[in-house]
Amino acid sequence: MMADKIAFGKRLVTKEEYFSSGHRACVGCAEALAVRLACKALGPNVIIVNATGCMEVVSSQFPYTAWSVPWIHTLFENTAAVASGVEAGLKTMKRKGRWPGQEPQVVAMAGDGGTSDIGLQALSGALERGHDFLYICFDNEAYMNTGVQRSSATPFGAATTTSPAGKESIGQVTWKKNMPAIAAAHDIPYVATACPSYPFDLMDKVAKGVATPGPAYVHILSVCPTGWRCAPELAVEIGRLAVQTGIFPLYEIEGGQYKLNVKLSKLKPVTEYLKLQGRFGHLSEATIKEIQDRVDREYAKLMEKATAVAGSS
Amino acid sequence: MAKRVGIEVSLAIAEAAKLANVDVVSAYPITPQTHIVEHLAGLVADGELDAAFIPVESEHSAMSACLGASAVGARTFTASAGQGLELMHEVLYVASAMRLPMVMAVANRALSAPINIWGDHSDAMAVRDTGWIQIFAENGQQVVDNVLCSFRIAEDHRVLLPVMIHLDGFHLTHVIEPIYMPEQDEVDKFLPPPQYPLPLHPDKPLTMGAFGPPYIYTEMKKAQEANLTAAKEVILQCWQEFGSIFGRDYSPVEGYHSEQTKVLLLTMGSFSETAMEAIDKMRDDGKDVGLIRLRLWRPFPFAEIRQAVKNAEVLIVLDRAISFGGPGGPVCSEIRSALYNEDTRPKVIGFVGGLGGRDISVSGFEEIITRGIEIARTGSEQEFEMYGVRE
Ligand SMILES: Cc1ncc(C[n+]2csc(CCOP(=O)(O)OP(=O)(O)O)c2C)c(N)n1
Ligand code: SF4
Ligand SMILES: [Mg+2]
């Protein structure tokens, strides 16, 4: 873990909080951590459009707010569309001389459900139309706000309340939808994956995404101790293991070119990741093998796509 | 001076939005609304209108993008119809509850199934309780004038609510009418650029759309109700001022031979003009009949309706929508309930007709009035009757 220390030592991060403490997220929530880090990278000159979901609910209960940047929540599935309107409205008013001051960056935030399921159409539309905005998906691999129901981002074998493990079921029977690849298929200039267990990598990508003209998409794996049934104090460790096992590789896609950001000479076995989480507690050896094989295959495919392997941590 | 031009009503609406110098148009095509947004896209493409035209991928996104644009203070316009309006449904509530002023033209269309692209008021009635100000137009001139008035009303700081202008699909959208198009300088004076009081802006960060638990939700809804009800005063002022500048007067309820008249028919939308012909004909035949046209649907003009029908003995209400298994048409049940506690009130007889583009002719209106008078005298076994059903 030497690299981590060096990384921490060489970087300065603003003490300013734009998503402040006092919100109601569960203990150990890495989604809240990811939002906090993303906001530090964004700074004050933004307008945030937030989908319904955990982060909206925990942060905005009237009359309190955790947000010290302009923030709007309307519905669950329309975040990218609202952001489209914000962006178009801003640009037009600026052009017509009716927007006082600097033009802020537009950032949309949604969960995996709000992104890869119910909000996918609105997101696809906004990416295809080329709005100048950053879309961040905070992926905790289920509908957590409503009580841990499965989404298309829930991993194979995970037990959720609507993909329960039982005599006849291993839990989720489908493989996680590849949302970054779907975003990239829109030929947008910037796509990246991130995880708050790699905070500087996350902040760099958010900063890069928001500075990119046109649409950018950052997909952040966010450990949810409540839904994953893991110890809250292990949230950061589990996020790191997701990367080190190759289950959730950190990469960027620019101009169609994949680039791996975390150098892994050898993948850790998936069991190291799975065994810390109650949602996988029921899995048989055979199913774990199936997961390991799939991860190896997918990681090899990714390596093939990626050229430079420049490690940051 | 304003010129009177022959123009398709849909195009006139787009021209009115241009006169209003809208900043953002976000729309998705659906018959019979298409000509409105096609023309707006053309105006933007030709540089005649400095606006962003967002060609969204659905009506849900159309209305959602309107939320975003309006929240940063942009003057925002859209149009929809039928299924499109239904797809917007949940978003409509957000626009009003978050007090985002915008204007939408609704080319009223029947709802599926069976799929039907023609006019009736099913779509309008399905969004009745969304908290929008809602105005029904009878002809192209009224639509154009009300686009301009609606921005004034919506953006008034005492109001800050979205406004829907209903116009009958095809019967209005697709006809060419002689319309006075106001001059740009007149409009600029009547409708200065919007000044949304609390837009999303980094200089003054706001949390918009907070989570409202039970301890505050009721109060929020009470505030919304009070706000919409109070908007009537501003609507009346706006129409009065519009009348004094442009010479065309508008009021929530219009009468036609309705004073001291014993039998009244009530309609909404473009059917009123045919109904007036029927009234003329019946009056020529010596019958004591008149017409009430309801123009302001939300906020509901209780006082004006009560005043307009207070001397009548029979009030026949024609709805172009049906509340299945219920008391008949939504307009009729609202009117009936508005009158129920009055000391003197007419008998209220409900008809449903003109569904899915079915026309009602002058003689059709005569039949409805005649049958309504008969029901008032003899009663009916049904809560309401459907006009023109082919048996
Ligand atoms: C149209 C609609 N359907 C369903 C819901 C209920 N709902 C609210 S949040 C949510 C799940 C959110 O999941 P996700 O997007 O993954 O965010 P998370 O809470 O996990 O951060 C659901 C199903 C809703 N608010 N609106
Ligand atoms: S349920 Fe999960 S994502 Fe939601 S606040 Fe709790 S830990 Fe965070
Ligand atoms: Mg989730």
XYZ file of C-alpha atoms and ligand atoms in Angstrom:
739
model
C 0.000 0.000 0.000
C 3.057 2.213 -0.300
C 1.718 3.753 -3.498
C -1.408 4.969 -1.767
C 0.616 6.879 0.795
C 2.711 8.566 -1.835
C -0.386 9.450 -3.711
C -1.915 11.028 -0.646
C 1.290 12.857 0.127
C 1.676 14.509 -3.226
C -1.828 15.837 -3.607
C -3.712 18.720 -2.093
C -7.456 18.523 -1.917
C -9.723 21.432 -1.123
C -11.056 21.558 2.421
C -14.210 23.116 1.018
C -17.260 20.835 1.330
C -20.034 21.200 -1.252
C -21.835 18.062 -0.057
C -21.539 18.557 3.655
C -21.741 16.241 6.620
C -24.983 15.986 8.532
C -26.781 14.231 5.701
C -28.615 11.037 6.511
C -26.643 8.404 4.587
C -25.945 5.129 6.399
C -22.725 4.618 8.278
C -19.956 3.646 5.885
C -21.848 4.701 2.758
C -19.282 4.903 -0.019
C -21.842 6.455 -2.346
C -21.947 9.513 -0.073
C -18.144 9.472 -0.057
C -18.097 9.348 -3.846
C -20.508 12.287 -4.097
C -18.420 14.265 -1.629
C -15.214 13.638 -3.577
C -16.874 14.356 -6.900
C -18.146 17.666 -5.540
C -14.666 18.632 -4.383
C -13.416 17.994 -7.900
C -16.280 20.011 -9.404
C -15.926 23.085 -7.215
C -18.534 25.785 -6.754
C -19.228 26.778 -10.356
C -21.717 24.023 -11.141
C -25.394 23.258 -11.325
C -26.137 19.738 -10.151
C -29.159 17.815 -11.396
C -29.875 14.853 -9.133
C -32.121 11.848 -9.701
C -34.420 10.391 -7.083
C -32.518 7.797 -5.060
C -30.454 7.442 -1.916
C -28.315 10.525 -2.450
C -31.276 12.807 -3.060
C -33.235 11.465 -0.106
C -30.410 11.604 2.403
C -29.287 15.088 1.418
C -32.367 17.214 0.911
C -34.993 16.599 3.546
C -36.854 19.900 3.863
C -35.884 22.308 5.439
C -32.311 21.002 5.504
C -29.845 20.601 2.688
C -26.367 19.135 2.428
C -25.705 21.040 -0.795
C -23.895 24.338 -0.986
C -23.939 24.398 -4.776
C -27.073 25.000 -6.889
C -28.894 21.688 -6.969
C -32.164 20.475 -8.458
C -34.019 17.237 -8.041
C -37.226 16.546 -9.942
C -37.868 12.853 -10.682
C -36.215 9.454 -10.943
C -35.723 8.759 -14.650
C -35.373 12.189 -16.234
C -32.059 13.473 -14.868
C -30.250 13.643 -18.186
C -33.232 15.397 -19.761
C -33.449 18.001 -16.996
C -29.710 18.550 -17.384
C -30.262 19.026 -21.136
C -32.726 21.788 -20.388
C -30.441 23.432 -17.837
C -27.567 23.396 -20.313
C -29.627 24.679 -23.228
C -31.251 27.348 -21.067
C -27.911 28.570 -19.713
C -26.243 28.709 -23.113
C -29.124 30.558 -24.709
C -29.438 33.080 -21.924
C -25.692 33.662 -21.995
C -25.851 34.265 -25.740
C -28.766 36.632 -25.322
C -26.963 38.532 -22.571
C -29.352 37.513 -19.826
C -27.093 35.247 -17.740
C -25.189 37.261 -15.158
C -21.668 36.073 -14.355
C -19.754 32.966 -15.311
C -21.444 30.094 -17.079
C -21.533 27.129 -14.687
C -20.839 23.512 -15.604
C -23.833 21.197 -15.718
C -23.546 17.894 -13.871
C -26.170 15.146 -13.681
C -26.022 12.557 -10.890
C -28.022 9.349 -10.636
C -27.867 5.864 -9.212
C -27.427 2.684 -11.234
C -31.198 2.209 -11.402
C -31.746 5.800 -12.484
C -29.052 5.335 -15.120
C -28.998 1.839 -16.543
C -32.701 1.036 -16.153
C -35.433 3.655 -15.942
C -33.293 6.616 -17.025
C -31.425 4.931 -19.870
C -33.576 6.431 -22.621
C -33.257 9.969 -21.316
C -29.509 9.487 -20.903
C -29.097 8.054 -24.383
C -31.024 11.001 -25.808
C -28.914 13.556 -23.978
C -25.630 11.869 -24.961
C -26.713 11.559 -28.571
C -27.767 15.210 -28.755
C -24.335 16.234 -27.560
C -25.201 18.465 -24.620
C -22.183 19.892 -22.824
C -22.532 18.175 -19.470
C -21.067 15.524 -17.213
C -23.223 12.589 -16.180
C -22.097 10.647 -13.103
C -23.616 7.285 -12.285
C -23.208 6.294 -8.654
C -23.443 2.543 -8.950
C -24.226 0.681 -5.735
C -25.534 -2.227 -7.771
C -29.209 -2.147 -6.753
C -32.178 0.086 -5.994
C -31.011 0.896 -2.494
C -33.356 3.755 -1.715
C -36.389 1.514 -2.019
C -34.865 -1.396 -0.104
C -32.239 -3.249 -2.141
C -34.134 -4.438 -5.207
C -32.152 -5.716 -8.184
C -31.239 -3.505 -11.094
C -29.564 -4.371 -14.377
C -26.316 -3.306 -12.678
C -26.674 -5.896 -9.902
C -23.902 -8.492 -10.330
C -24.476 -12.158 -11.144
C -25.123 -14.185 -8.009
C -25.973 -11.261 -5.715
C -29.013 -11.690 -3.511
C -31.343 -8.700 -3.461
C -34.933 -8.424 -2.299
C -36.224 -9.027 -5.829
C -33.499 -11.456 -6.846
C -33.415 -13.455 -3.629
C -31.303 -16.531 -3.237
C -33.406 -19.613 -2.586
C -33.669 -23.310 -3.157
C -34.259 -22.687 -6.841
C -32.189 -19.549 -7.321
C -28.633 -18.309 -6.965
C -29.899 -14.734 -6.641
C -29.326 -12.445 -9.622
C -29.138 -14.649 -12.725
C -28.035 -11.990 -15.219
C -24.612 -10.442 -15.711
C -24.078 -6.789 -14.875
C -25.044 -4.475 -17.718
C -21.984 -2.778 -19.189
C -23.110 0.811 -18.805
C -19.750 2.472 -19.617
C -19.694 0.580 -22.936
C -23.243 1.750 -23.654
C -22.245 5.341 -22.925
C -19.137 4.957 -25.092
C -21.236 3.570 -27.943
C -22.703 7.072 -28.255
C -19.261 8.194 -29.434
C -18.986 10.792 -26.704
C -15.588 12.330 -26.004
C -15.047 11.021 -22.475
C -16.081 7.919 -20.515
C -14.446 6.663 -17.330
C -14.936 4.309 -14.424
C -13.955 5.248 -10.891
C -14.280 4.191 -7.276
C -13.940 6.297 -4.123
C -11.397 3.789 -2.812
C -9.118 5.474 -5.376
C -10.000 9.065 -4.454
C -7.489 10.945 -6.599
C -8.254 8.891 -9.650
C -11.955 9.622 -9.039
C -11.441 13.346 -8.632
C -9.182 13.535 -11.694
C -11.797 11.821 -13.807
C -14.635 13.992 -12.584
C -12.545 17.108 -13.213
C -11.573 15.852 -16.651
C -15.122 14.842 -17.522
C -16.607 18.163 -16.566
C -13.918 20.088 -18.444
C -14.518 18.050 -21.597
C -16.649 19.944 -24.122
C -19.711 17.891 -24.989
C -21.097 14.954 -23.040
C -18.945 13.014 -20.585
C -19.864 9.963 -18.533
C -18.224 8.751 -15.317
C -19.376 5.495 -13.744
C -18.483 5.208 -10.061
C -18.716 1.923 -8.166
C -20.037 2.882 -4.731
C -20.014 0.307 -1.955
C -23.283 0.229 -0.011
C -22.796 -1.568 3.306
C -26.550 -1.707 3.910
C -27.414 -3.360 0.616
C -24.269 -5.423 0.220
C -24.493 -6.643 3.783
C -20.913 -5.875 4.655
C -19.211 -4.163 7.563
C -19.376 -0.365 7.197
C -15.722 -0.015 8.083
C -14.827 -2.271 5.136
C -16.496 -0.113 2.469
C -13.262 1.421 1.231
C -11.420 -1.899 1.375
C -14.156 -3.663 -0.570
C -14.071 -0.975 -3.241
C -10.337 -1.494 -3.566
C -10.856 -5.257 -3.850
C -13.423 -4.736 -6.604
C -10.664 -3.094 -8.599
C -7.864 -5.463 -7.592
C -9.864 -8.590 -8.453
C -10.641 -7.162 -11.877
C -14.352 -7.151 -11.100
C -14.502 -3.392 -11.532
C -11.448 -2.192 -13.492
C -10.649 1.506 -13.575
C -10.287 2.815 -17.095
C -10.995 5.722 -19.405
C -12.325 5.760 -22.950
C -11.277 8.786 -24.964
C -11.961 8.995 -28.655
C -12.900 5.321 -28.577
C -9.504 4.425 -27.060
C -9.490 2.449 -23.815
C -6.859 3.221 -21.191
C -6.427 1.264 -17.959
C -5.621 3.457 -14.990
C -4.676 0.979 -12.301
C -1.862 -1.373 -13.042
C -2.455 -4.910 -11.820
C 0.278 -7.414 -12.463
C -1.953 -10.183 -11.144
C -5.645 -10.186 -10.294
C -6.640 -11.177 -6.793
C -9.121 -14.084 -6.656
C -12.757 -12.936 -6.674
C -13.434 -14.817 -3.435
C -11.472 -12.168 -1.546
C -14.071 -9.672 -2.661
C -17.140 -11.891 -2.478
C -16.525 -13.361 0.969
C -16.789 -9.982 2.709
C -20.344 -9.435 1.524
C -23.502 -11.068 2.790
C -25.198 -10.682 -0.588
C -22.848 -13.368 -1.961
C -22.855 -15.530 1.176
C -25.009 -18.258 -0.367
C -22.860 -18.874 -3.457
C -21.587 -22.373 -4.194
C -18.046 -23.137 -5.287
C -19.350 -23.776 -8.771
C -21.015 -20.381 -9.040
C -17.936 -18.637 -7.688
C -15.910 -20.434 -10.353
C -18.344 -19.227 -12.973
C -17.851 -15.671 -11.723
C -14.057 -16.059 -11.678
C -14.028 -17.351 -15.261
C -16.203 -14.529 -16.445
C -14.070 -11.901 -14.692
C -10.889 -13.363 -16.223
C -12.448 -13.348 -19.679
C -13.814 -9.820 -19.398
C -10.565 -8.499 -17.974
C -8.580 -10.047 -20.825
C -10.943 -8.428 -23.320
C -10.434 -5.087 -21.629
C -6.653 -5.515 -21.650
C -6.842 -6.136 -25.364
C -8.737 -2.899 -25.865
C -6.465 -0.873 -23.637
C -3.136 0.369 -24.888
C -1.105 2.334 -22.377
C -1.152 0.968 -18.849
C -0.021 3.879 -16.766
C -0.605 3.302 -13.087
C -1.651 6.086 -10.773
C -1.830 4.114 -7.564
C -50.604 48.236 -36.641
C -51.070 44.513 -36.487
C -51.761 42.817 -39.786
C -54.499 40.284 -40.266
C -53.115 37.299 -42.091
C -54.481 33.994 -43.282
C -52.386 31.411 -41.491
C -52.663 27.846 -40.247
C -53.328 28.011 -36.522
C -50.372 25.737 -35.689
C -47.990 28.034 -37.524
C -49.547 31.058 -35.841
C -48.820 29.497 -32.450
C -45.169 29.050 -33.412
C -45.081 32.649 -34.645
C -46.570 33.767 -31.336
C -43.836 31.896 -29.452
C -41.355 33.690 -31.670
C -42.964 37.043 -30.861
C -42.585 36.066 -27.202
C -38.865 35.596 -27.926
C -38.731 32.225 -26.190
C -35.300 30.945 -25.140
C -35.874 27.202 -25.149
C -38.257 24.961 -27.056
C -38.159 21.294 -26.125
C -40.625 19.063 -27.881
C -41.401 15.664 -29.326
C -43.647 15.231 -32.366
C -47.170 13.856 -32.131
C -50.148 14.446 -34.399
C -51.891 16.927 -34.330
C -49.209 19.021 -32.619
C -46.460 18.456 -35.202
C -46.885 21.600 -37.302
C -46.333 23.780 -34.246
C -42.926 22.348 -33.392
C -41.852 21.835 -36.999
C -42.425 25.514 -37.626
C -40.532 26.464 -34.468
C -37.602 24.271 -35.504
C -37.663 26.061 -38.858
C -37.688 29.507 -37.261
C -34.642 28.569 -35.171
C -32.873 27.013 -38.163
C -33.453 30.162 -40.210
C -32.112 32.382 -37.453
C -35.456 34.121 -37.101
C -35.765 33.001 -33.502
C -32.753 33.017 -31.174
C -33.614 29.952 -29.109
C -32.392 26.468 -28.316
C -34.584 23.838 -29.958
C -34.058 20.561 -28.074
C -35.266 17.654 -30.222
C -35.722 15.275 -27.297
C -36.335 11.545 -27.533
C -39.710 11.522 -25.751
C -42.364 13.747 -24.228
C -41.223 12.727 -20.765
C -37.867 14.222 -21.632
C -39.482 17.177 -23.424
C -41.202 18.263 -20.249
C -38.171 17.371 -18.126
C -35.908 19.548 -20.249
C -38.488 22.327 -19.846
C -38.112 21.965 -16.066
C -34.366 22.422 -16.344
C -34.546 25.360 -18.713
C -37.185 27.100 -16.654
C -35.216 26.525 -13.446
C -32.331 28.593 -14.796
C -34.770 31.338 -15.788
C -35.116 30.709 -19.517
C -38.438 31.461 -21.227
C -39.596 27.995 -22.149
C -42.214 26.689 -24.557
C -43.426 23.286 -25.632
C -46.408 21.628 -27.245
C -47.893 18.177 -27.084
C -51.082 16.150 -27.436
C -52.839 12.942 -26.415
C -50.386 10.148 -25.671
C -47.547 12.637 -25.469
C -49.288 14.610 -22.759
C -49.934 11.379 -20.890
C -46.267 10.407 -21.137
C -45.463 13.766 -19.523
C -47.922 13.153 -16.753
C -45.716 12.858 -13.660
C -43.460 15.656 -14.899
C -46.385 18.076 -15.165
C -46.969 17.922 -11.413
C -43.335 18.807 -10.804
C -43.479 21.872 -13.056
C -46.334 23.402 -11.098
C -45.232 22.331 -7.610
C -41.754 23.721 -8.220
C -43.328 26.914 -9.599
C -41.599 26.829 -12.929
C -43.266 29.181 -15.387
C -43.516 27.780 -18.912
C -46.163 27.626 -21.577
C -47.438 24.550 -23.387
C -49.901 24.365 -26.246
C -51.927 21.158 -26.148
C -53.436 20.083 -29.463
C -56.180 18.101 -27.782
C -56.328 14.510 -28.936
C -58.181 11.362 -27.926
C -56.381 8.719 -25.877
C -55.598 5.161 -26.960
C -56.901 2.463 -27.268
C -57.960 2.292 -29.993
C -55.295 4.629 -31.249
C -56.954 7.735 -32.596
C -55.188 10.896 -33.679
C -58.239 13.160 -33.716
C -59.588 15.645 -31.270
C -61.366 15.365 -27.974
C -60.631 16.456 -24.412
C -59.611 13.129 -22.860
C -55.981 14.229 -22.701
C -56.868 17.557 -21.104
C -59.069 15.928 -18.485
C -56.386 13.401 -17.594
C -54.069 16.265 -16.619
C -56.759 18.314 -14.922
C -55.243 18.067 -11.447
C -51.611 18.693 -12.334
C -51.677 22.206 -10.884
C -51.234 24.063 -14.175
C -53.223 27.090 -15.194
C -55.381 25.811 -18.052
C -57.094 27.840 -20.728
C -59.302 26.541 -23.541
C -59.297 28.350 -26.868
C -62.096 28.506 -29.402
C -60.250 29.825 -32.429
C -56.791 30.635 -33.712
C -56.852 34.250 -32.611
C -57.536 33.188 -29.050
C -54.632 30.778 -29.111
C -52.193 33.386 -30.403
C -53.358 35.995 -27.908
C -53.233 33.493 -25.094
C -49.689 32.394 -25.877
C -48.644 35.995 -25.224
C -50.894 36.402 -22.181
C -49.789 33.048 -20.794
C -46.136 34.022 -20.595
C -47.146 37.247 -18.843
C -49.304 35.332 -16.372
C -46.850 32.467 -15.823
C -43.899 34.775 -15.179
C -45.766 37.211 -12.940
C -44.038 36.974 -9.568
C -47.382 36.589 -7.852
C -48.040 33.505 -9.991
C -44.908 31.649 -11.198
C -46.892 28.724 -12.536
C -46.920 26.858 -15.833
C -49.775 27.477 -18.264
C -51.434 25.050 -20.658
C -53.384 26.345 -23.625
C -55.777 23.739 -24.948
C -56.845 23.851 -28.557
C -58.778 21.182 -30.382
C -56.652 18.897 -32.525
C -57.369 19.321 -36.266
C -60.526 21.389 -35.693
C -58.184 24.197 -34.694
C -54.598 23.118 -35.265
C -54.990 22.365 -38.950
C -57.303 25.111 -40.154
C -56.250 28.324 -41.827
C -57.806 31.308 -40.122
C -57.582 35.062 -40.460
C -55.510 36.077 -37.428
C -54.183 39.429 -36.257
C -50.502 38.886 -35.538
C -49.331 41.604 -33.141
C -46.255 43.670 -34.009
C -42.968 42.796 -32.318
C -42.606 46.180 -30.591
C -46.121 45.892 -29.139
C -45.313 42.428 -27.822
C -41.961 43.529 -26.414
C -43.754 46.208 -24.423
C -46.466 43.853 -23.210
C -44.065 41.019 -22.470
C -40.645 42.135 -21.235
C -37.916 39.488 -20.797
C -38.528 37.092 -17.901
C -36.989 37.743 -14.495
C -37.288 34.471 -12.636
C -36.738 35.463 -8.991
C -34.732 32.457 -7.788
C -32.996 30.695 -10.652
C -30.320 28.040 -10.168
C -27.142 30.098 -10.082
C -23.766 29.562 -8.390
C -23.868 33.104 -6.981
C -26.823 32.105 -4.852
C -26.920 28.321 -4.459
C -30.399 26.923 -4.004
C -31.688 23.468 -3.236
C -34.667 22.954 -5.544
C -36.938 19.950 -5.289
C -36.208 18.933 -1.705
C -37.690 15.857 -0.098
C -40.984 16.756 1.644
C -41.988 14.395 4.461
C -45.436 14.299 6.107
C -44.640 17.162 8.484
C -44.449 19.625 5.602
C -46.153 18.065 2.563
C -49.652 19.254 3.519
C -48.461 22.821 3.993
C -46.697 22.716 0.649
C -49.883 21.543 -1.047
C -51.936 24.193 0.728
C -49.501 26.847 -0.500
C -49.766 25.476 -4.026
C -53.551 25.513 -3.921
C -53.639 29.064 -2.575
C -51.173 30.127 -5.243
C -53.172 28.674 -8.134
C -56.473 30.037 -6.834
C -54.979 33.489 -6.370
C -53.642 33.393 -9.920
C -57.154 34.141 -11.171
C -56.850 37.774 -10.168
C -53.638 38.110 -12.175
C -55.194 36.339 -15.154
C -58.101 38.778 -15.118
C -55.747 41.765 -14.876
C -53.618 40.439 -17.701
C -56.595 39.874 -19.988
C -57.883 43.343 -19.195
C -54.572 44.943 -20.023
C -54.268 42.857 -23.165
C -57.732 44.013 -24.196
C -56.884 47.653 -23.682
C -53.723 47.366 -25.798
C -54.766 44.911 -28.491
C -58.525 45.436 -28.517
C -59.525 41.819 -27.933
C -61.187 40.966 -24.653
C -61.030 37.724 -22.736
C -62.864 36.501 -19.686
C -63.066 33.167 -17.864
C -66.673 32.558 -18.876
C -68.305 33.994 -21.989
C -72.020 34.169 -22.579
C -73.885 34.134 -25.856
C -77.543 35.162 -25.561
C -77.243 33.871 -22.041
C -78.658 36.674 -19.892
C -82.150 35.933 -18.609
C -82.198 32.823 -20.788
C -83.958 29.762 -19.366
C -82.070 27.060 -21.245
C -78.304 27.226 -21.526
C -75.789 24.997 -23.215
C -72.184 24.943 -21.959
C -69.227 24.024 -24.147
C -65.445 24.277 -24.082
C -63.104 24.719 -27.012
C -63.792 25.005 -30.721
C -67.278 23.452 -30.610
C -68.518 26.755 -29.237
C -68.564 28.328 -32.680
C -70.827 25.643 -34.143
C -72.951 25.746 -31.005
C -73.488 29.481 -31.494
C -74.944 28.823 -34.929
C -77.328 26.296 -33.425
C -78.353 28.839 -30.783
C -79.011 31.449 -33.495
C -81.144 29.015 -35.424
C -83.173 27.939 -32.405
C -83.673 31.519 -31.283
C -84.927 32.351 -34.776
C -87.439 29.580 -34.216
C -88.533 31.355 -31.033
C -86.763 29.144 -28.513
C -85.296 30.739 -25.372
C -81.819 29.220 -25.534
C -78.310 30.545 -25.009
C -74.717 29.446 -24.707
C -72.001 29.564 -22.037
C -68.390 29.037 -23.080
C -65.961 28.056 -20.389
C -62.493 29.375 -21.210
C -60.620 29.269 -17.949
C -60.546 25.695 -16.690
C -57.924 26.086 -13.930
C -58.195 27.950 -11.656
C -61.894 27.131 -11.939
C -63.998 30.304 -12.191
C -66.608 29.476 -9.543
C -68.019 32.992 -9.127
C -68.260 33.630 -12.857
C -69.996 30.317 -13.551
C -72.523 30.836 -10.757
C -73.222 34.328 -12.005
C -73.551 33.227 -15.622
C -76.188 30.552 -15.005
C -78.080 31.998 -12.069
C -81.227 32.798 -14.029
C -81.305 29.584 -16.020
C -83.622 26.657 -15.347
C -81.772 24.118 -17.457
C -78.031 23.918 -18.014
C -76.891 21.356 -20.573
C -73.180 20.549 -20.406
C -71.380 18.933 -23.295
C -68.175 17.096 -22.428
C -65.675 15.814 -24.980
C -64.284 13.321 -22.484
C -65.723 10.579 -20.350
C -65.095 9.534 -16.786
C -65.755 5.811 -17.117
C -68.180 4.396 -14.615
C -68.585 7.825 -13.084
C -70.997 10.723 -13.213
C -70.375 11.537 -16.881
C -68.075 14.167 -18.256
C -65.609 15.876 -15.916
C -66.778 19.377 -16.865
C -70.378 18.516 -16.100
C -69.607 17.076 -12.701
C -67.522 20.097 -11.769
C -70.240 22.517 -12.838
C -72.886 20.510 -11.013
C -70.846 20.525 -7.824
C -70.106 24.238 -8.169
C -73.850 24.901 -8.235
C -75.094 22.335 -5.738
C -75.078 24.607 -2.700
C -76.671 27.565 -4.492
C -80.174 28.510 -3.370
C -81.417 28.729 -6.912
C -79.754 26.728 -9.601
C -80.590 25.187 -12.926
C -81.008 21.482 -13.458
C -77.694 20.254 -14.838
C -77.935 17.744 -17.678
C -74.806 16.026 -18.916
C -73.922 14.901 -22.436
C -70.744 13.347 -23.714
C -70.000 13.681 -27.419
C -67.483 14.638 -30.040
C -65.106 11.858 -29.001
C -62.080 10.909 -31.074
C -62.693 13.554 -33.712
C -66.426 12.855 -34.237
C -67.912 16.110 -35.410
C -71.096 17.605 -34.009
C -72.996 19.646 -36.567
C -75.374 22.561 -36.051
C -78.336 20.198 -36.153
C -76.483 17.952 -33.707
C -76.353 20.752 -31.178
C -80.041 21.401 -31.748
C -80.722 17.741 -30.976
C -78.632 17.891 -27.818
C -80.424 20.995 -26.562
C -83.842 19.582 -27.396
C -83.077 16.276 -25.681
C -81.595 18.145 -22.705
C -84.805 20.090 -22.233
C -86.755 16.847 -22.399
C -84.534 15.162 -19.781
C -84.926 18.182 -17.497
C -88.666 17.662 -17.674
C -88.972 13.878 -17.617
C -85.685 12.728 -16.126
C -83.391 10.082 -17.592
C -82.491 6.592 -16.520
C -78.840 7.369 -17.122
C -76.526 9.679 -15.210
C -75.589 11.236 -18.536
C -76.180 10.537 -22.187
C -73.756 9.989 -24.989
C -74.617 11.922 -28.084
C -74.398 10.434 -31.536
C -73.767 6.794 -30.702
C -74.547 4.638 -33.732
C -76.660 1.791 -32.391
C -41.142 6.503 -11.782
C -40.644 6.005 -10.490
N -40.585 4.675 -10.262
C -40.136 4.211 -9.088
C -39.725 5.070 -8.113
C -39.259 4.515 -6.787
N -37.808 4.649 -6.614
C -37.261 5.743 -6.048
S -35.603 5.653 -5.917
C -35.615 4.104 -6.576
C -34.370 3.306 -6.697
C -33.154 4.108 -6.881
O -32.130 3.252 -7.246
P -30.798 3.821 -7.850
O -31.062 4.670 -8.998
O -29.881 2.684 -8.080
O -30.242 4.779 -6.685
P -29.798 4.363 -5.191
O -30.940 4.646 -4.288
O -29.426 2.937 -5.208
O -28.649 5.263 -4.930
C -36.899 3.699 -6.925
C -37.208 2.392 -7.503
C -39.811 6.457 -8.375
N -39.458 7.383 -7.488
N -40.249 6.894 -9.567
S -28.612 2.352 1.537
Fe -26.524 2.188 0.782
S -26.295 3.806 -0.747
Fe -28.110 4.256 0.454
S -27.396 5.657 2.025
Fe -27.317 3.579 2.893
S -25.262 2.841 2.474
Fe -25.592 4.644 1.186
Mg -28.390 1.968 -6.804
